[in-house]
Each structure stands twice: as structure tokens, then as C-alpha cells.
Coordinates of C-alpha atoms in Angstrom, one line a residue:
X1 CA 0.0 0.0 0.0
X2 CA 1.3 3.1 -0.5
X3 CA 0.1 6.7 -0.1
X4 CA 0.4 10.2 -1.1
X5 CA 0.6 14.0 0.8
X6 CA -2.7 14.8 0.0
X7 CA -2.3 18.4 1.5
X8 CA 0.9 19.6 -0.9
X9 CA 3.8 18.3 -2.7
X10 CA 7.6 20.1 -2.1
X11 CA 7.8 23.0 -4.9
X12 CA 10.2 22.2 -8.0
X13 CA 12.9 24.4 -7.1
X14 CA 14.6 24.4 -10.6
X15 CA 11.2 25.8 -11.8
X16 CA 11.2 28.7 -9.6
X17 CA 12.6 32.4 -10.3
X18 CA 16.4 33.1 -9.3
X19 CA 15.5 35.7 -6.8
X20 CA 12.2 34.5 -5.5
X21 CA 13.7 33.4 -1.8
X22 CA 14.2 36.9 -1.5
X23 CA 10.6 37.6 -1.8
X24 CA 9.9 37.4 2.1
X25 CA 11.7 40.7 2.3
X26 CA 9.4 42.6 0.4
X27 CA 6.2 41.7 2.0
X28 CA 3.6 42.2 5.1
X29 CA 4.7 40.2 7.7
X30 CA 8.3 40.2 6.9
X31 CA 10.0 40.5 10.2
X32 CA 8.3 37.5 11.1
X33 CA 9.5 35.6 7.5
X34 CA 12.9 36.8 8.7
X35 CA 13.1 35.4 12.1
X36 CA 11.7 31.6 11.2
X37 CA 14.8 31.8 8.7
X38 CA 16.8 32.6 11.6
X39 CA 15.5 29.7 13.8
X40 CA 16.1 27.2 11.1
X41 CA 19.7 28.6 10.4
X42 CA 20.1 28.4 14.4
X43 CA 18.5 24.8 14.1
X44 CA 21.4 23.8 11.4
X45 CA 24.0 25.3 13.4
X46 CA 22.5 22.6 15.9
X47 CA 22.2 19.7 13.3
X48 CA 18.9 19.8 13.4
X49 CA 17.3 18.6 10.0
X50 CA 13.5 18.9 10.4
X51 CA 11.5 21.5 12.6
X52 CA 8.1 21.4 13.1
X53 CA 5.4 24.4 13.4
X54 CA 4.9 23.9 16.8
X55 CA 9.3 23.6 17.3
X56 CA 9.2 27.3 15.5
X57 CA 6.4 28.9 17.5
X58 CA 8.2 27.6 20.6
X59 CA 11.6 28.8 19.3
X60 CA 10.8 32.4 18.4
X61 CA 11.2 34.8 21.6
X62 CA 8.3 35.6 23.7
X63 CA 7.8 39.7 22.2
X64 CA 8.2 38.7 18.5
X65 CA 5.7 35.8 18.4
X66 CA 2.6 36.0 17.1
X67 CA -0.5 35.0 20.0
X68 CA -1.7 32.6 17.3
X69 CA 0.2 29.5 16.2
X70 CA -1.7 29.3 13.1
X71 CA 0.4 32.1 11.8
X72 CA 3.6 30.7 11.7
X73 CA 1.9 28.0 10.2
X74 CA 0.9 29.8 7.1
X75 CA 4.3 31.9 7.5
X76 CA 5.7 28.2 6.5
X77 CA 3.7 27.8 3.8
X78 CA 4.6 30.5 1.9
X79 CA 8.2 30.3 2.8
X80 CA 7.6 26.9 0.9
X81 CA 6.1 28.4 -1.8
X82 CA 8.9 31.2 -2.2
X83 CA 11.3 28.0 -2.2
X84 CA 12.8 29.2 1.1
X85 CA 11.8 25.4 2.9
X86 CA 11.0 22.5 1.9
X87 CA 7.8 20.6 2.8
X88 CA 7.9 16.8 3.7
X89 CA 4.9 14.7 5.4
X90 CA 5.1 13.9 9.3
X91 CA 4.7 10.5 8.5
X92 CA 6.6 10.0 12.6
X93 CA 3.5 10.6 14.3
X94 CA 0.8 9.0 12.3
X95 CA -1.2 6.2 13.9
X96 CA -4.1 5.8 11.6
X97 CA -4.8 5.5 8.3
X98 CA -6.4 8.6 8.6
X99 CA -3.9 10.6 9.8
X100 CA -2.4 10.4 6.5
X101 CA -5.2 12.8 5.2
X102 CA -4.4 15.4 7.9
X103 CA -1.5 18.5 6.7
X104 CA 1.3 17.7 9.1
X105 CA 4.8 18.5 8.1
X106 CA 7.9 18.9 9.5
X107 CA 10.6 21.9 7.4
X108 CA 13.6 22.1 6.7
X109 CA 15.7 24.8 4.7
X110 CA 16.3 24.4 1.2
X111 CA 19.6 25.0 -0.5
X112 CA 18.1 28.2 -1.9
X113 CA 16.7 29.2 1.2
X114 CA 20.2 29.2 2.6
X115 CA 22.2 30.6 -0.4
X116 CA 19.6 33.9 0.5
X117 CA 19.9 34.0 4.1
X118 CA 24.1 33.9 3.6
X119 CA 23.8 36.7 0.9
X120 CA 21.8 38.5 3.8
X121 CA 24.3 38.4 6.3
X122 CA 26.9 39.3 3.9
X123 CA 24.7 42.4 3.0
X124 CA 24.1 43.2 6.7
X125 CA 27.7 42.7 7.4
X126 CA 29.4 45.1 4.8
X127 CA 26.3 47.6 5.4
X128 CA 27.0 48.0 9.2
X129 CA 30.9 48.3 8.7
X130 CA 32.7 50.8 9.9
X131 CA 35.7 50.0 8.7
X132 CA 39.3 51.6 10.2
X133 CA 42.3 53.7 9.3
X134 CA 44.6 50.9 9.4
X135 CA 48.1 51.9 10.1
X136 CA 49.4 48.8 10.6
X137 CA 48.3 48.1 6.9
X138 CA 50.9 51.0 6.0
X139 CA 53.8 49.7 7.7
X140 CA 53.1 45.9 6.6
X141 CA 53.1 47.4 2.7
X142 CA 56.7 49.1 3.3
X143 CA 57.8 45.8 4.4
X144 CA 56.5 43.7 1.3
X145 CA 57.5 46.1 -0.9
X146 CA 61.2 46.0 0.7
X147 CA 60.7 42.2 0.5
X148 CA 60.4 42.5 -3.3
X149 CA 63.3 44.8 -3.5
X150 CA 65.3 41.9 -2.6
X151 CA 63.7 39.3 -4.3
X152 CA 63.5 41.9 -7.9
X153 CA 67.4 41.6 -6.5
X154 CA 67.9 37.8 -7.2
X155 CA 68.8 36.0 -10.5
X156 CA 66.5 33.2 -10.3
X157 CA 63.7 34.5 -7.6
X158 CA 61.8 31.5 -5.9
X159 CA 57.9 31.8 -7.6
X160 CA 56.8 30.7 -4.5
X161 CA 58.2 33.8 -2.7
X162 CA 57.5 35.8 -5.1
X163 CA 53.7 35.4 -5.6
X164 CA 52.9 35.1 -1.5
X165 CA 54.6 38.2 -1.3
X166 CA 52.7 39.7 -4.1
X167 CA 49.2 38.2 -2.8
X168 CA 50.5 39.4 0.8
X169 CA 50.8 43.1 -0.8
X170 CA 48.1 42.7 -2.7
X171 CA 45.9 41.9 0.5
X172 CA 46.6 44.5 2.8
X173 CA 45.9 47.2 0.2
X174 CA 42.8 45.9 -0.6
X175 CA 41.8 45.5 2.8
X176 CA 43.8 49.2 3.8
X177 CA 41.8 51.0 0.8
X178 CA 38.5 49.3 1.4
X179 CA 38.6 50.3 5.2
X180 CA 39.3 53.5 4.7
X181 CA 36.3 54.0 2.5
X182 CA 34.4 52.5 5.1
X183 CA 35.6 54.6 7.8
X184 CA 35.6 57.7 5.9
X185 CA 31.4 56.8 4.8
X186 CA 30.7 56.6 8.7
X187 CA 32.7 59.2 10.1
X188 CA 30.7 61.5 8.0
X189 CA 27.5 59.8 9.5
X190 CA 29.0 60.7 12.9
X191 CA 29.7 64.5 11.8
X192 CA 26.3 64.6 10.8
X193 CA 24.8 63.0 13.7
X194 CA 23.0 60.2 12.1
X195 CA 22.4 57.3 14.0
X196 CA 24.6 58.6 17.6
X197 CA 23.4 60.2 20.4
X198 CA 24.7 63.5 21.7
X199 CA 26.6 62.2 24.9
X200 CA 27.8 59.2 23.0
X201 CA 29.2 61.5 20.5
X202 CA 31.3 64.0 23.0
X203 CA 32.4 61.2 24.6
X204 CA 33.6 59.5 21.6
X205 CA 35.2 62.7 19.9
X206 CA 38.6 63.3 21.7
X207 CA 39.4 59.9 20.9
X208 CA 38.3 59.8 17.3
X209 CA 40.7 63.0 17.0
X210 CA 43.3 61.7 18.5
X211 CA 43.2 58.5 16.1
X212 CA 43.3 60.7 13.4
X213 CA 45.8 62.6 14.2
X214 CA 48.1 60.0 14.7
X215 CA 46.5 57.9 11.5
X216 CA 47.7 61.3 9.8
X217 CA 51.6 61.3 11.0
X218 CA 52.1 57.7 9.6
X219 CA 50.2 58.1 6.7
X220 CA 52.7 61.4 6.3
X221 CA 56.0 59.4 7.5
X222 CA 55.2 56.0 5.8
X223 CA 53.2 57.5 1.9
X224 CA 56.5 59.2 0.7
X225 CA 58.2 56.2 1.5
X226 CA 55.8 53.5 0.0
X227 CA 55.8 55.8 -2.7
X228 CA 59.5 55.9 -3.5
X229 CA 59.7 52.2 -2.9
X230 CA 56.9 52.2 -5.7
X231 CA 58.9 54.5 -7.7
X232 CA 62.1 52.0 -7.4
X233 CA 60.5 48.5 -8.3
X234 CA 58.6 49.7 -11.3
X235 CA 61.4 49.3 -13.7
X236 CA 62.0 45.3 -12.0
X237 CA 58.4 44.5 -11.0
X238 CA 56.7 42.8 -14.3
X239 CA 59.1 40.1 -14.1
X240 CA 58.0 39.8 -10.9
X241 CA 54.3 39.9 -11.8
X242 CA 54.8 37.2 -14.8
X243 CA 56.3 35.0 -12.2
X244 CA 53.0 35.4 -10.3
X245 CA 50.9 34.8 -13.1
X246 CA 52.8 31.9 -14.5
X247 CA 52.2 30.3 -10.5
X248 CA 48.6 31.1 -10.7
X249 CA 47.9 29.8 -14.2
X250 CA 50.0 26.5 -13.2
X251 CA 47.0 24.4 -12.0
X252 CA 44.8 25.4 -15.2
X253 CA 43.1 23.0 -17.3
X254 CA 45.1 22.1 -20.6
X255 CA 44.7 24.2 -23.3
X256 CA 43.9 27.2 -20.7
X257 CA 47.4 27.5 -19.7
X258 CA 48.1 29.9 -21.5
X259 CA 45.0 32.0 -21.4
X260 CA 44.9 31.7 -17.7
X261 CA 48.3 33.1 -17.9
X262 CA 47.7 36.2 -19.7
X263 CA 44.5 36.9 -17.5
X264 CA 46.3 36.9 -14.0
X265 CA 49.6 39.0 -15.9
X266 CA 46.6 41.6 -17.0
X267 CA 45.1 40.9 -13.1
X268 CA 48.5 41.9 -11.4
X269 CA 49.5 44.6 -13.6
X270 CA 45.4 46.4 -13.0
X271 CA 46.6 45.8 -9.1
X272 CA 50.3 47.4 -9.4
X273 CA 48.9 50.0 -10.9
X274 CA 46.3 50.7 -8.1
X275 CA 48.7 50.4 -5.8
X276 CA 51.2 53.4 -7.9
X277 CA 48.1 55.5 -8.0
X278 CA 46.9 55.1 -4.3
X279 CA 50.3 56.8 -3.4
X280 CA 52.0 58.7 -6.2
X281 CA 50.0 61.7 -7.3
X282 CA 50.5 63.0 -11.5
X283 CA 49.8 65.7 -13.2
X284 CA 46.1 66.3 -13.7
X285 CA 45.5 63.8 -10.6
X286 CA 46.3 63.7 -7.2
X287 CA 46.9 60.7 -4.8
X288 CA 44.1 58.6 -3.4
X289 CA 46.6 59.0 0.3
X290 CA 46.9 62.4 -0.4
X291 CA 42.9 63.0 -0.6
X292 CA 42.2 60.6 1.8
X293 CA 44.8 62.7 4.3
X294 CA 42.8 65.9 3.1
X295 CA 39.3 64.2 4.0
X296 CA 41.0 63.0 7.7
X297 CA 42.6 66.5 8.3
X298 CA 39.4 68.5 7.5
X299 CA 37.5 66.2 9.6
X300 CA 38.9 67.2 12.7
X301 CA 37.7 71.1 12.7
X302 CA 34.0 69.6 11.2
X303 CA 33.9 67.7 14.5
X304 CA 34.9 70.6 16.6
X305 CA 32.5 72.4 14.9
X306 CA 29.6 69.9 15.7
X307 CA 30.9 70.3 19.1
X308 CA 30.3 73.9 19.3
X309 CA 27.1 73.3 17.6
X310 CA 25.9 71.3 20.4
X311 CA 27.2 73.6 23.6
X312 CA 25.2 76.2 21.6
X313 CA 21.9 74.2 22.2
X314 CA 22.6 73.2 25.2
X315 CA 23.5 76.7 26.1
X316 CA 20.0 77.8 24.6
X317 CA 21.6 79.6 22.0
X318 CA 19.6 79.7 18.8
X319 CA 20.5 78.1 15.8
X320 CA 19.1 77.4 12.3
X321 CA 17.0 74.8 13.2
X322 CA 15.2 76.7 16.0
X323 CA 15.1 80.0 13.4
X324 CA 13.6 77.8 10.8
X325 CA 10.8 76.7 13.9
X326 CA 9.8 80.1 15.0
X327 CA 9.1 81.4 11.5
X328 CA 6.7 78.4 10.8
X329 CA 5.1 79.5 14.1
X330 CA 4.8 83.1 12.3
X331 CA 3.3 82.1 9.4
X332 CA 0.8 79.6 11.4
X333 CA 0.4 82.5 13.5
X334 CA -0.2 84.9 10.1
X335 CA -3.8 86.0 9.8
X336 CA -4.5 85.5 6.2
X337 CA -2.6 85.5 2.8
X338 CA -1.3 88.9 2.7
X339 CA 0.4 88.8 5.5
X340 CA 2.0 85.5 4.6
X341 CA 3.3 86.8 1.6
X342 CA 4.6 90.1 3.4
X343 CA 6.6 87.3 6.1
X344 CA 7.8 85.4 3.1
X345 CA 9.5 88.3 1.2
X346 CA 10.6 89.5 4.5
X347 CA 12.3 86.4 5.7
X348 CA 13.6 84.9 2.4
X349 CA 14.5 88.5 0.5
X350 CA 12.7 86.8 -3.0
X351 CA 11.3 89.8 -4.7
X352 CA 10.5 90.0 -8.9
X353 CA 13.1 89.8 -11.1
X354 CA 14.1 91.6 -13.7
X355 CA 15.2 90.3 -17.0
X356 CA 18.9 91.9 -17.8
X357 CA 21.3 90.7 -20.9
X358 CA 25.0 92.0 -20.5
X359 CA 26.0 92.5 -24.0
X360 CA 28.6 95.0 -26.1
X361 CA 25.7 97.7 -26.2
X362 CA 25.0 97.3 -22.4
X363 CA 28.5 97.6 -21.5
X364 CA 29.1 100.7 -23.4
X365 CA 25.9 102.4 -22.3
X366 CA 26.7 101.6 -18.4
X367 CA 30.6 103.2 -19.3
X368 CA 28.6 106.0 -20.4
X369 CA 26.1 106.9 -17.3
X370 CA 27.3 105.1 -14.6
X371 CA 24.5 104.8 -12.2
X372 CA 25.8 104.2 -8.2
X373 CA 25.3 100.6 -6.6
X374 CA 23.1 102.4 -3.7
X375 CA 19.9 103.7 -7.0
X376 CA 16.6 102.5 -5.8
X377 CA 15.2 100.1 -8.7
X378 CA 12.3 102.6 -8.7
X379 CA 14.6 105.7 -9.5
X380 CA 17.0 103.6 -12.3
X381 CA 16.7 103.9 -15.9
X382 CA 13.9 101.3 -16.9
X383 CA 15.5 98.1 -18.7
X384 CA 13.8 97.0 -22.5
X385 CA 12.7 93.8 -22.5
X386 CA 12.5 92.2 -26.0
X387 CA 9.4 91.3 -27.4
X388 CA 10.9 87.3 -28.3
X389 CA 11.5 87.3 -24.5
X390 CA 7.6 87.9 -23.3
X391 CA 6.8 85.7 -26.5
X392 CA 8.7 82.5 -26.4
X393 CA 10.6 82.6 -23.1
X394 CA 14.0 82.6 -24.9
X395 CA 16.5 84.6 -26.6
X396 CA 17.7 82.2 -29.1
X397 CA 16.5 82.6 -32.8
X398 CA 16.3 79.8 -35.2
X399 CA 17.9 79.2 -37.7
X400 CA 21.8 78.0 -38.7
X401 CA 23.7 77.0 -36.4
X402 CA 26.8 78.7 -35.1
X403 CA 30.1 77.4 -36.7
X404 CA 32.0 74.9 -34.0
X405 CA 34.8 77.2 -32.1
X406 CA 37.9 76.6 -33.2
X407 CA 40.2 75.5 -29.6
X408 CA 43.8 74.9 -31.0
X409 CA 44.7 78.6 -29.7
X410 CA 43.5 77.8 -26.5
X411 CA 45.1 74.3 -26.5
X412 CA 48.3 75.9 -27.2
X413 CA 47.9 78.8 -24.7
X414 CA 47.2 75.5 -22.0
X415 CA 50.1 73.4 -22.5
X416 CA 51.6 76.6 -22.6
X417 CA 51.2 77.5 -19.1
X418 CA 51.6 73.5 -18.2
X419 CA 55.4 73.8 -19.4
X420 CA 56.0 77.3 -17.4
X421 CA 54.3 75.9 -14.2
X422 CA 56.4 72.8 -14.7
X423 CA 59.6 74.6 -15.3
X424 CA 59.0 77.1 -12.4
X425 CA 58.0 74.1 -10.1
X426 CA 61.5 72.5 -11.2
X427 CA 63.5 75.6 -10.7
X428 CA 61.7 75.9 -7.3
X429 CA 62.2 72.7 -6.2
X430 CA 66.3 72.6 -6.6
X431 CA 66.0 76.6 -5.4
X432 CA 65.0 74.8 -1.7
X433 CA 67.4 72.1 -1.7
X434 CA 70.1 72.6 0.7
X435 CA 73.9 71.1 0.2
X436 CA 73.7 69.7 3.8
X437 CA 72.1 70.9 6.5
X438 CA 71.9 74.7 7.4
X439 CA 69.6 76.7 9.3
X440 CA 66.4 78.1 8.6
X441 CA 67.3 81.7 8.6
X442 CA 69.9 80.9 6.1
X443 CA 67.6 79.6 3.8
X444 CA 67.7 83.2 2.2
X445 CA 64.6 85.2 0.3
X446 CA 62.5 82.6 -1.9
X447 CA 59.9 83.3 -4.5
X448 CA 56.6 82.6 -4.3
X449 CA 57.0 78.8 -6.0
X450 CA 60.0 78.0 -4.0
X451 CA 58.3 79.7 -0.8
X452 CA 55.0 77.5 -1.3
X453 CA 56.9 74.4 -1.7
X454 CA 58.7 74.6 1.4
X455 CA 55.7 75.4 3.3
X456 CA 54.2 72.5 2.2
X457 CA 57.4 70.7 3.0
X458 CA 57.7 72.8 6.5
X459 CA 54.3 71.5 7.2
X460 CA 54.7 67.6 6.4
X461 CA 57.5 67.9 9.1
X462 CA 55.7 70.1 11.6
X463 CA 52.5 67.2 11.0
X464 CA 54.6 64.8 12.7
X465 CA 55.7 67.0 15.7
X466 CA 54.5 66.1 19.1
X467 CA 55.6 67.8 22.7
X468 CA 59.1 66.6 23.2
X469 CA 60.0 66.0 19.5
X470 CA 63.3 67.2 18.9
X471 CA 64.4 66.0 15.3
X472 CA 61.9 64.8 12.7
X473 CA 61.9 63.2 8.9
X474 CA 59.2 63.4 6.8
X475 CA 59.0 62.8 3.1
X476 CA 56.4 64.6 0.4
X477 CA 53.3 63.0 -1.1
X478 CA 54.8 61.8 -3.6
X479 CA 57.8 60.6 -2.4
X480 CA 59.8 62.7 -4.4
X481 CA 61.5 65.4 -1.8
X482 CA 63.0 64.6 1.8
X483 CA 63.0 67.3 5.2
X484 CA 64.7 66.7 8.0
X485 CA 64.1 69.2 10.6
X486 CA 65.9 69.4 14.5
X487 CA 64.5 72.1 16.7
X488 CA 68.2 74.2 17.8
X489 CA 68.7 75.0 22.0
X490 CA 67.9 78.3 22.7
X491 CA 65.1 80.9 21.8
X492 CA 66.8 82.2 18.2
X493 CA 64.1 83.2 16.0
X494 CA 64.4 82.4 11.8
X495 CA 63.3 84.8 9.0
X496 CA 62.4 83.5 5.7
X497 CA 61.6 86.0 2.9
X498 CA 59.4 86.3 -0.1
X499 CA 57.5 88.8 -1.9
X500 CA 54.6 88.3 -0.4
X501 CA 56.5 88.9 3.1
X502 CA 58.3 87.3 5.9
X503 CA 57.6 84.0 8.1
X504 CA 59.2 84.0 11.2
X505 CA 59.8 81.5 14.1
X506 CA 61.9 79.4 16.1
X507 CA 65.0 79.0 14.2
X508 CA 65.7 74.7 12.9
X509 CA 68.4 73.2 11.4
X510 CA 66.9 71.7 8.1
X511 CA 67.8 69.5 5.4
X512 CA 66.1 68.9 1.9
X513 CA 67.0 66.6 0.0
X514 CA 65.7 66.2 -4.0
X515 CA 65.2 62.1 -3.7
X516 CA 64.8 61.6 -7.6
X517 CA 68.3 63.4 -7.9
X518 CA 69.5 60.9 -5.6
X519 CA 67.8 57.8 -7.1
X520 CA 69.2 58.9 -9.8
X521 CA 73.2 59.1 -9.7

């Protein structure tokens, strides 16, 4: 004898649409779809294979369930029809023929079911990151990228070597630039307030600035450095990288050998170059450390700012958001139209316009009769509005259109200016460099170039100053200049000249050196 579930069979899960276990998130009901999943996930994690409706109602926590067990009965159902769970006669407790007629099943999660709750938890899991300024990730790329120095050093480099230092390299990038996206995205949330609450944040804020302050100083000590290392392996690193990709491509089927090759070559030579433009800025495009010290430094005075923003309101000091309050009390408060309109004007200054085209004619009739900033509108000379204007809206007349401009003088007159900035930025840049060290008032008078680079060199040193700092190295952004800077005993004072006038302070020994003259000889 044999018999069938006459209640309903298991759905066909190769007939059902790719995304339709995601379904139970769109729906009424929902949260309560989403915590059965999690009992049977927590039921797997126990080996459990089969729940039954009454094992779920008794599973889910007292505040979430529903007061009827019927629910989570149809709950299951149409998680079985969405191809979340799978359906199977409760054949275990049947002691009559009859019993076979009744709808009693036991569940148990389906492969899809599961793919879409692990897809979930990735989701949830990159979506509540908060990621980190990882300077431990800076000084672990310095080291690989020494460790390929020596290996880009060797005749016959072990592949082995070679590609787990590559993949090591490779690794902490990835995980250094996808942490710092992270952590920039939610410090922004925490300047904006979203999702913190006001203690939590004042409490949290000294140390925040105090991580990024000292995030800052390595990124400063340790970018010009992984950028010169950069700058040095380029010219040995593809044999390096075909090494890699000759590893990776070893296990390939035949016949994809070489195809698998050429794939991870492309692969590694897409992540070198990531890496180069992470830390070496070029013309027309600064580096992604650079920006990413620019977003840290000018997120320090936005929190101070929010800080001050909150003593304000807890002062009782009005702000914008307590303006923009009162005024919709006014105009609640307004007794009719009129006086709405008056408040509006009032408030918001938004008066008529006036229709005004600025063109040869204009020009030479406003040279003519100059008419004082301070002229009522009422007491100026009326302006003529053209008749196309109040007709069509526009001042544009049909017709041919207007030949294409011709740019090549313009082009010219850019790269122009490109080659003067470049040879001015050159001539400024070996202007600054010092034959050993010397002092800072002997540095002498410096034009305006030369005097903004060794500000900004000044202040990549100064960055790394902290109270009892004596002597200090720092390198530029891109790892092309070198300033070391020791603070000399006693109060003398330094003067360094320009056009644009004199900075003064405590007087430094100082040394710049021009590292691509020196990787060079």
C-alpha cells in the first residue's frame, strides 16, 4: 500500500525564479518571515534537520511571536512556496490510516533558502561596517614592498616567494583602501549626527581626533616612502608579476594554460597600478593618500564644529533649526494670505526679477552713465525687455547654427602655461634644496613657488611634531622630496623671505634633499 501528501507536494525548485527566496523581504509580515529563517539557520547550526510548526512557535522569543500558532503556520507555507523550505509529510507521528489525510509536516531549509539568508548576512555585514584607518596596513606594505626589493634583486627569484609576497601586498591594500572607505562613509555619518546620540558623540570625539591625528603622521612618515619604494620597483616588477601569473595559471586545465596566464599578468598589472596611483600623485590627478589625508585633516575642525554646535543648544543659544521653527510659528500665526506673503519676502528676500542681458551695447551704455550701486530700482533707468522674451521665453533665434569654435589657440595657450608651471615648479624645487644641512634663517629670500613648496614641506614635518620631539623626517606625497628638521637650543628666531612677506619663528636646522636626484646618480 502506499500513499500520497494529499495536503501539498515540495515545490520544483529548478522551476522557480532566481530571486524568489528573496521575496519574504518585500512583503507584510516580513520581520516575522525573517526570524523563522533565523531559527532554522540556528537549528542547522545545531544539526537539526526537520523542525516542526509547533518547534518554531516555541523557538521564536516571547515579544516577537505571534498569540496565534496558526500564523507561523501559514508563514511556513509561503516560505515553501517562495522555495525558502522544503515541505515533507510527518509521516513520525501517524497512527491511523487517517492521519495520512491530515496537513502535518515537518521543514527544513532548502539550498536556496540558505544561499539567501548567507547573501543576507553578507549584506548586513558590509552595510554596518565601519571599517578603520589601518596603520598597521601602512607599515606591513613598506615591508612587502622592501621584500620585493630583494627578491626583484635575485637572478633566479623562488615563484613561491615571489607570488605570496605579491598576494601578501596585494591583501593589505585591498583591505587598507576598502577600510578607509568604510571609515571615511561613517565618520561622515557621525559628523552629521545620524544614528549617535549626543553624549555618545562628545564622549567618543577626543578619541576619534586623537586616532586621526596620529593615522595622519604615519600616513605622512610611511606615503612618501611606499611611494618611492613604488617609484624604485617599477622598472624590476613585471618580471615579478609574470612570475606570479605563470604560478597562478599553473593548476589550469590544458589548453587554458596559456590563457589563464595572460589573464592573471593583465590581473596583477590592474593591481600594481592601483597600488602606484593610491600613493603617487601625477599631473592632472592627485593621490588617493593624499585625498584621503585631506578628508581625515578637515575632519577634525567639522567635529569641533559639531561640538560647538551642540554647547550652543545646550547653552539655549539659537540656531538654524530653532530659526527655521519660529518662522513656521509666524506664518501659522499669520492672519490671512497677505500677511503670509509680506513674512515670506521678509524672511527669504525673494522679490521680482528683472530680465537683464550683458551685452557690447549694455557695457558701453553703463561706461557712459554710470549709475551708483546704492539707486533705488524705482529711481534707475527702466530696462527693454524684448518682445521674443515675453513671446517664447528665450533669446535664441532659429535658424543655422553657429560654426563649431575653433580650440587649437586655446590648446596651445594651455600646454603653454603647463610647461611654465612645470619649469618654475622645477627651478623651485632645486631653489630649496640645501647642500647639507643649514639653518632656517639661512635659507635666504624665496619666490613665491619655491616659498610655497617649502611650506608645504615645512608643514609635512611640523604634522609629525609632538611635545618633546626634537628632530623629525618626513618625506612629500609623492615621495619625491625629503626634510629633516631638529629644533636648535635656545630661543633664536628664523626669518624666511618672499615677496609676499616674511615668516618667522623658532629657528631649525633643516635638510632637503631632491630624492629623484638621488635615485638617480
Amino acid at each position: 500500500m502506499t500513499f500520497s501528501d494529499s495536503g501539498r507536494d515540495a515545490p520544483d525548485l529548478t522551476s522557480l525564479q532566481p530571486f524568489t527566496p528573496f521575496t519574504h523581504l518585500t512583503v507584510p509580515n516580513s520581520a516575522l518571515y525573517r526570524d523563522i529563517m533565523a531559527e532554522f539557520l540556528a537549528a542547522k547550526e545545531r544539526f537539526a534537520v526537520h523542525l516542526r510548526p509547533e518547534d518554531v512557535y516555541a523557538a521564536l522569543s516571547p515579544e516577537r511571536r505571534p498569540g496565534d500558532a496558526e500564523a507561523v503556520g501559514k508563514a511556513l507555507d509561503a516560505l515553501v512556496g517562495w522555495g525558502n523550505l522544503r515541505a515533507d509529510p510527518d509521516t513520525a507521528r501517524v497512527t491511523a490510516v487517517e492521519d495520512f489525510y491530515r496537513k502535518r509536516f515537518i521543514y527544513q531549509l532548502t539550498k536556496a533558502g540558505e544561499a539567501a539568508e548567507e547573501a543576507l548576512a553578507v549584506y548586513g555585514d558590509a552595510l554596518g561596517r565601519r571599517g578603520a584607518l589601518q596603520a598597521v596596513a601602512l607599515h606591513d606594505i613598506v615591508t612587502q614592498l622592501r621584500a620585493l626589493l630583494v627578491l626583484a634583486a635575485e637572478d633566479a627569484p623562488d615563484p613561491a616567494k615571489v607570488h605570496l609576497a605579491l598576494d601578501a601586498l596585494s591583501s593589505r591594500f585591498a583591505a587598507l583602501a576598502e577600510n578607509a572607505r568604510a571609515f571615511m562613509g561613517s565618520l561622515q555619518r557621525t559628523i552629521d549626527l545620524h544614528e549617535i546620540e549626543v553624549d555618545d558623540f562628545l564622549a567618543y570625539k577626543d578619541r576619534l581626533i586623537q586616532y586621526l591625528e596620529r593615522f595622519i603622521q604615519d600616513l605622512i612618515t610611511l606615503g612618501g616612502r611606499i611611494a618611492r619604494l613604488i617609484t624604485e620597483l617599477d622598472e624590476y616588477v613585471e618580471p615579478l608579476l609574470r612570475i606570479a601569473a605563470a604560478r597562478e595559471a599553473a593548476d589550469a586545465s590544458p589548453g587554458e594554460v596559456e590563457h589563464a596566464e595572460k589573464s592573471a599578468l593583465e590581473r596583477w598589472r590592474g593591481r600594481w597600478s592601483g597600488l602606484g596611483a593610491w600613493f603617487r600623485s601625477e599631473e592632472g590627478r592627485e593621490a588617493q593618500a593624499r585625498l584621503l589625508r585631506g578628508r581625515a585633516l578637515g575632519a577634525i575642525p567639522q567635529l569641533l564644529a559639531v561640538v560647538r554646535v551642540l554647547n550652543d543648544r545646550r547653552s539655549g543659544r539659537s540656531d538654524r533649526s530653532a530659526d527655521f521653527r519660529t518662522l513656521a510659528r509666524w506664518f501659522a500665526e499669520a492672519d490671512g494670505d497677505d500677511e503670509r506673503h509680506r513674512l515670506w519676502r521678509v524672511a527669504f528676500g525673494l522679490y521680482p526679477a528683472r530680465h537683464l542681458t550683458i551685452d557690447a551695447d549694455t557695457l558701453a551704455a553703463r561706461d557712459a552713465t554710470t549709475v551708483p550701486p546704492a539707486t533705488p530700482w524705482a529711481a534707475a533707468a527702466p530696462l527693454r525687455i524684448s518682445p521674443q522674451l515675453r513671446r517664447t521665453g528665450s533669446y535664441e533665434r532659429r535658424g543655422k547654427p553657429r560654426r563649431v569654435a575653433d580650440r587649437s589657440a586655446g590648446r596651445r595657450r594651455l600646454a603653454e602655461i603647463a610647461a611654465r608651471q612645470s619649469a618654475e615648479i622645477s627651478a623651485a624645487r632645486e631653489r630649496i634644496v640645501t647642500d647639507g644641512e643649514t639653518r632656517l634663517s639661512e635659507l635666504g629670500e624665496l619666490d613665491p613657488v619655491a616659498f610655497g613648496l617649502f611650506l608645504q614641506l615645512l608643514g609635512d614635518a611640523l604634522a609629525t611634531w609632538r611635545p618633546g620631539t626634537t628632530q623629525t623626517v618626513a618625506t612629500s606625497n609623492d615621495g619625491s622630496m625629503e626634510i629633516r628638521l631638529a629644533l636648535l637650543p635656545g630661543d633664536t628666531l628664523a626669518e624666511v623671505r618672499t615677496s609676499h612677506g616674511t615668516l618667522r619663528g623658532p629657528d631649525h636646522r633643516v635638510q632637503i634633499v631632491d630624492l629623484t636626484e638621488v635615485r638617480g646618480r
